[in-house]
mmCIF file of C-alpha atoms in Angstrom:
data_model
loop_
_atom_site.group_PDB
_atom_site.id
_atom_site.type_symbol
_atom_site.label_atom_id
_atom_site.label_comp_id
_atom_site.label_asym_id
_atom_site.label_seq_id
_atom_site.Cartn_x
_atom_site.Cartn_y
_atom_site.Cartn_z
ATOM 1 C CA UNK A 65 -3.845 -14.265 23.412
ATOM 2 C CA UNK A 66 -7.453 -13.450 22.503
ATOM 3 C CA UNK A 67 -8.038 -11.434 19.346
ATOM 4 C CA UNK A 68 -9.757 -8.676 21.339
ATOM 5 C CA UNK A 69 -6.428 -7.964 23.099
ATOM 6 C CA UNK A 70 -4.637 -7.569 19.771
ATOM 7 C CA UNK A 71 -4.321 -4.216 17.993
ATOM 8 C CA UNK A 72 -6.713 -3.737 15.079
ATOM 9 C CA UNK A 73 -5.639 -3.900 11.449
ATOM 10 C CA UNK A 74 -8.338 -2.438 9.222
ATOM 11 C CA UNK A 75 -8.099 -3.962 5.733
ATOM 12 C CA UNK A 76 -10.025 -2.519 2.803
ATOM 13 C CA UNK A 77 -12.142 -5.126 1.020
ATOM 14 C CA UNK A 78 -14.298 -3.879 -1.800
ATOM 15 C CA UNK A 79 -14.481 -3.170 -5.535
ATOM 16 C CA UNK A 80 -11.034 -1.501 -5.615
ATOM 17 C CA UNK A 81 -9.286 -4.630 -4.243
ATOM 18 C CA UNK A 82 -8.319 -7.698 -6.245
ATOM 19 C CA UNK A 83 -10.054 -10.963 -5.434
ATOM 20 C CA UNK A 84 -8.268 -12.692 -2.553
ATOM 21 C CA UNK A 85 -5.788 -9.868 -1.853
ATOM 22 C CA UNK A 86 -7.345 -8.664 1.435
ATOM 23 C CA UNK A 87 -7.561 -12.240 2.719
ATOM 24 C CA UNK A 88 -3.941 -13.027 1.800
ATOM 25 C CA UNK A 89 -2.753 -9.990 3.751
ATOM 26 C CA UNK A 90 -5.023 -10.899 6.670
ATOM 27 C CA UNK A 91 -3.511 -14.398 6.796
ATOM 28 C CA UNK A 92 -0.053 -12.863 7.200
ATOM 29 C CA UNK A 93 -1.124 -10.483 9.978
ATOM 30 C CA UNK A 94 -3.550 -12.617 11.993
ATOM 31 C CA UNK A 95 -0.996 -13.592 14.655
ATOM 32 C CA UNK A 96 -0.300 -9.972 15.624
ATOM 33 C CA UNK A 97 -3.520 -8.141 14.740
ATOM 34 C CA UNK A 98 -7.244 -8.428 15.097
ATOM 35 C CA UNK A 99 -8.386 -8.259 11.461
ATOM 36 C CA UNK A 100 -11.378 -6.141 10.511
ATOM 37 C CA UNK A 101 -12.411 -5.842 6.874
ATOM 38 C CA UNK A 102 -13.777 -2.448 5.887
ATOM 39 C CA UNK A 103 -15.525 -1.375 2.731
ATOM 40 C CA UNK A 104 -18.869 -0.498 1.199
ATOM 41 C CA UNK A 105 -20.317 -4.017 1.624
ATOM 42 C CA UNK A 106 -18.587 -4.928 4.889
ATOM 43 C CA UNK A 107 -19.982 -4.527 8.408
ATOM 44 C CA UNK A 108 -17.879 -1.365 8.725
ATOM 45 C CA UNK A 109 -16.726 1.144 6.136
ATOM 46 C CA UNK A 110 -13.536 3.188 6.042
ATOM 47 C CA UNK A 111 -14.248 6.391 7.962
ATOM 48 C CA UNK A 112 -12.943 8.514 10.810
ATOM 49 C CA UNK A 113 -14.519 6.308 13.494
ATOM 50 C CA UNK A 114 -13.281 2.965 12.181
ATOM 51 C CA UNK A 115 -9.819 4.334 11.458
ATOM 52 C CA UNK A 116 -9.516 5.818 14.959
ATOM 53 C CA UNK A 117 -9.821 2.315 16.438
ATOM 54 C CA UNK A 118 -7.148 0.852 14.134
ATOM 55 C CA UNK A 119 -3.404 0.722 14.651
ATOM 56 C CA UNK A 120 -2.900 -0.057 10.958
ATOM 57 C CA UNK A 121 -4.898 0.593 7.774
ATOM 58 C CA UNK A 122 -4.122 -1.561 4.740
ATOM 59 C CA UNK A 123 -5.038 -0.818 1.127
ATOM 60 C CA UNK A 124 -4.399 -4.014 -0.844
ATOM 61 C CA UNK A 125 -3.699 -4.471 -4.511
ATOM 62 C CA UNK A 126 -6.424 -4.031 -7.062
ATOM 63 C CA UNK A 127 -7.087 -3.067 -10.636
ATOM 64 C CA UNK A 128 -6.308 0.039 -12.621
ATOM 65 C CA UNK A 129 -5.789 3.250 -10.630
ATOM 66 C CA UNK A 130 -8.259 5.308 -12.658
ATOM 67 C CA UNK A 131 -10.935 2.603 -12.374
ATOM 68 C CA UNK A 132 -10.355 2.098 -8.635
ATOM 69 C CA UNK A 133 -10.263 5.773 -7.669
ATOM 70 C CA UNK A 134 -14.053 6.413 -7.862
ATOM 71 C CA UNK A 135 -14.555 3.556 -5.363
ATOM 72 C CA UNK A 136 -12.094 4.922 -2.775
ATOM 73 C CA UNK A 137 -12.117 8.692 -3.389
ATOM 74 C CA UNK A 138 -14.389 9.317 -0.396
ATOM 75 C CA UNK A 139 -11.803 7.684 1.899
ATOM 76 C CA UNK A 140 -8.992 10.124 1.011
ATOM 77 C CA UNK A 141 -9.672 12.770 3.648
ATOM 78 C CA UNK A 142 -10.301 10.364 6.573
ATOM 79 C CA UNK A 143 -7.190 8.336 5.658
ATOM 80 C CA UNK A 144 -5.028 11.466 5.343
ATOM 81 C CA UNK A 145 -6.248 12.733 8.730
ATOM 82 C CA UNK A 146 -5.746 9.298 10.312
ATOM 83 C CA UNK A 147 -2.121 9.074 9.181
ATOM 84 C CA UNK A 148 -1.312 12.733 9.835
ATOM 85 C CA UNK A 149 -2.490 12.232 13.429
ATOM 86 C CA UNK A 150 -0.355 9.153 14.086
ATOM 87 C CA UNK A 151 -1.940 6.287 12.156
ATOM 88 C CA UNK A 152 -0.117 3.799 9.963
ATOM 89 C CA UNK A 153 -0.950 3.160 6.288
ATOM 90 C CA UNK A 154 0.287 0.161 4.330
ATOM 91 C CA UNK A 155 -0.368 0.009 0.597
ATOM 92 C CA UNK A 156 0.426 -2.885 -1.722
ATOM 93 C CA UNK A 157 0.590 -2.268 -5.494
ATOM 94 C CA UNK A 158 -2.629 -0.268 -6.102
ATOM 95 C CA UNK A 159 -2.470 0.732 -2.432
ATOM 96 C CA UNK A 160 1.031 2.114 -3.051
ATOM 97 C CA UNK A 161 -0.182 4.017 -6.127
ATOM 98 C CA UNK A 162 -2.973 5.468 -3.970
ATOM 99 C CA UNK A 163 -0.408 6.963 -1.566
ATOM 100 C CA UNK A 164 0.330 9.455 -4.372
ATOM 101 C CA UNK A 165 -1.890 12.224 -5.696
ATOM 102 C CA UNK A 166 -2.625 11.568 -9.372
ATOM 103 C CA UNK A 167 -5.208 10.384 -8.293
ATOM 104 C CA UNK A 168 -4.659 9.263 -4.738
ATOM 105 C CA UNK A 169 -4.875 9.858 -1.016
ATOM 106 C CA UNK A 170 -2.020 12.403 -0.965
ATOM 107 C CA UNK A 171 0.139 10.680 1.667
ATOM 108 C CA UNK A 172 3.572 11.475 0.230
ATOM 109 C CA UNK A 173 5.219 14.579 1.711
ATOM 110 C CA UNK A 174 6.717 17.314 -0.449
ATOM 111 C CA UNK A 175 6.982 16.441 -4.116
ATOM 112 C CA UNK A 176 6.648 12.697 -3.515
ATOM 113 C CA UNK A 177 4.723 10.791 -6.160
ATOM 114 C CA UNK A 178 4.064 7.350 -7.605
ATOM 115 C CA UNK A 179 4.299 6.154 -11.207
ATOM 116 C CA UNK A 180 4.415 2.936 -13.210
ATOM 117 C CA UNK A 181 7.681 1.049 -12.825
ATOM 118 C CA UNK A 182 7.305 -0.258 -16.396
ATOM 119 C CA UNK A 183 7.773 3.283 -17.764
ATOM 120 C CA UNK A 184 11.087 3.831 -15.964
ATOM 121 C CA UNK A 185 14.440 3.712 -17.756
ATOM 122 C CA UNK A 186 16.012 0.262 -17.492
ATOM 123 C CA UNK A 187 12.854 -1.505 -16.263
ATOM 124 C CA UNK A 188 13.090 -5.286 -16.725
ATOM 125 C CA UNK A 189 9.349 -5.384 -17.503
ATOM 126 C CA UNK A 190 7.866 -2.962 -20.019
ATOM 127 C CA UNK A 191 4.279 -4.218 -20.307
ATOM 128 C CA UNK A 192 1.374 -4.676 -17.911
ATOM 129 C CA UNK A 193 1.647 -8.488 -18.046
ATOM 130 C CA UNK A 194 1.610 -10.305 -14.683
ATOM 131 C CA UNK A 195 5.085 -11.637 -14.005
ATOM 132 C CA UNK A 196 7.881 -11.936 -11.448
ATOM 133 C CA UNK A 197 10.521 -9.215 -11.123
ATOM 134 C CA UNK A 198 13.941 -9.246 -9.496
ATOM 135 C CA UNK A 199 14.581 -6.608 -6.868
ATOM 136 C CA UNK A 200 16.869 -5.960 -3.942
ATOM 137 C CA UNK A 201 14.992 -6.185 -0.636
ATOM 138 C CA UNK A 202 17.238 -4.788 2.089
ATOM 139 C CA UNK A 203 20.176 -5.600 -0.163
ATOM 140 C CA UNK A 204 19.187 -9.226 -0.860
ATOM 141 C CA UNK A 205 18.131 -10.280 -4.359
ATOM 142 C CA UNK A 206 14.532 -11.532 -4.380
ATOM 143 C CA UNK A 207 12.061 -12.389 -7.110
ATOM 144 C CA UNK A 208 8.610 -10.989 -6.387
ATOM 145 C CA UNK A 209 5.203 -11.247 -8.056
ATOM 146 C CA UNK A 210 4.449 -8.126 -10.084
ATOM 147 C CA UNK A 211 1.239 -6.719 -11.613
ATOM 148 C CA UNK A 212 2.124 -3.334 -13.118
ATOM 149 C CA UNK A 213 3.442 -2.177 -9.753
ATOM 150 C CA UNK A 214 4.487 1.322 -8.858
ATOM 151 C CA UNK A 215 7.833 2.951 -8.471
ATOM 152 C CA UNK A 216 8.024 5.392 -5.603
ATOM 153 C CA UNK A 217 9.464 8.852 -6.092
ATOM 154 C CA UNK A 218 10.120 9.759 -2.470
ATOM 155 C CA UNK A 219 10.969 13.345 -1.528
ATOM 156 C CA UNK A 220 13.482 12.590 1.226
ATOM 157 C CA UNK A 221 13.980 16.283 1.929
ATOM 158 C CA UNK A 222 10.323 16.605 3.011
ATOM 159 C CA UNK A 223 10.238 13.859 5.668
ATOM 160 C CA UNK A 224 12.366 10.961 6.916
ATOM 161 C CA UNK A 225 12.074 7.816 4.794
ATOM 162 C CA UNK A 226 13.443 4.292 4.881
ATOM 163 C CA UNK A 227 13.984 2.568 1.538
ATOM 164 C CA UNK A 228 13.219 -1.139 1.913
ATOM 165 C CA UNK A 229 13.554 -2.362 -1.662
ATOM 166 C CA UNK A 230 14.732 -1.177 -5.063
ATOM 167 C CA UNK A 231 14.163 -2.608 -8.506
ATOM 168 C CA UNK A 232 17.287 -3.624 -10.410
ATOM 169 C CA UNK A 233 17.305 -0.255 -12.226
ATOM 170 C CA UNK A 234 17.543 1.579 -8.881
ATOM 171 C CA UNK A 235 13.927 2.793 -8.752
ATOM 172 C CA UNK A 236 12.323 2.489 -5.310
ATOM 173 C CA UNK A 237 10.032 -0.553 -4.977
ATOM 174 C CA UNK A 238 9.184 -0.337 -1.260
ATOM 175 C CA UNK A 239 9.584 2.353 1.374
ATOM 176 C CA UNK A 240 8.265 3.736 4.632
ATOM 177 C CA UNK A 241 7.997 7.488 5.091
ATOM 178 C CA UNK A 242 6.771 9.766 7.844
ATOM 179 C CA UNK A 243 3.596 11.732 7.153
ATOM 180 C CA UNK A 244 2.661 14.107 9.938
ATOM 181 C CA UNK A 245 2.755 12.041 13.142
ATOM 182 C CA UNK A 246 2.113 8.795 11.241
ATOM 183 C CA UNK A 247 3.873 6.465 8.825
ATOM 184 C CA UNK A 248 3.148 5.411 5.259
ATOM 185 C CA UNK A 249 4.393 2.036 4.029
ATOM 186 C CA UNK A 250 4.274 1.393 0.283
ATOM 187 C CA UNK A 251 5.176 -1.692 -1.711
ATOM 188 C CA UNK A 252 4.987 -1.597 -5.520
ATOM 189 C CA UNK A 253 5.052 -5.346 -6.245
ATOM 190 C CA UNK A 254 3.374 -8.160 -4.287
ATOM 191 C CA UNK A 255 5.724 -9.800 -1.727
ATOM 192 C CA UNK A 256 2.591 -10.914 0.147
ATOM 193 C CA UNK A 257 1.349 -13.001 -2.811
ATOM 194 C CA UNK A 258 0.967 -16.712 -2.243
ATOM 195 C CA UNK A 259 1.232 -19.429 -4.893
ATOM 196 C CA UNK A 260 -2.336 -18.847 -6.090
#
């Protein structure tokens, strides 16, 4: 199948993404999607036009939320509109934090929010050190790369949600929730990480 016949996955690549993260995600999706990188120094940026052509928008992991926010703030409204009107958002680590509102794109219905897993009661990691954490992914114990990932505080009364993974203390590590006509996928740790 030629790549032009595949649906488009728009992956952010810019100063708010960690080195190699967009490419690692692209490698995983290449069989099912035509990959287009979007960002301030790419051939296309993240905006209403580029999002309207995409079936999926991906915000990869990156650095600190407060440092990343100035680089992606201008994308908040187009991304919110895209998802509300039927688009799909997938955020890994920083991208999951950005689904929240403090600061973020505001993609969590009701009182939904994101926060550091390391600050939660019973967290197995309590510092920002890069490590591996145990979690239950669809009920199966897995060990996943972790870089100060988020916990998801999903308001299940506001919109349907599917919990995909929980940390060992019961906090939500990965979920998909409806937002308007679209869907928001969020993953706090890095299951997409390769051995590098």
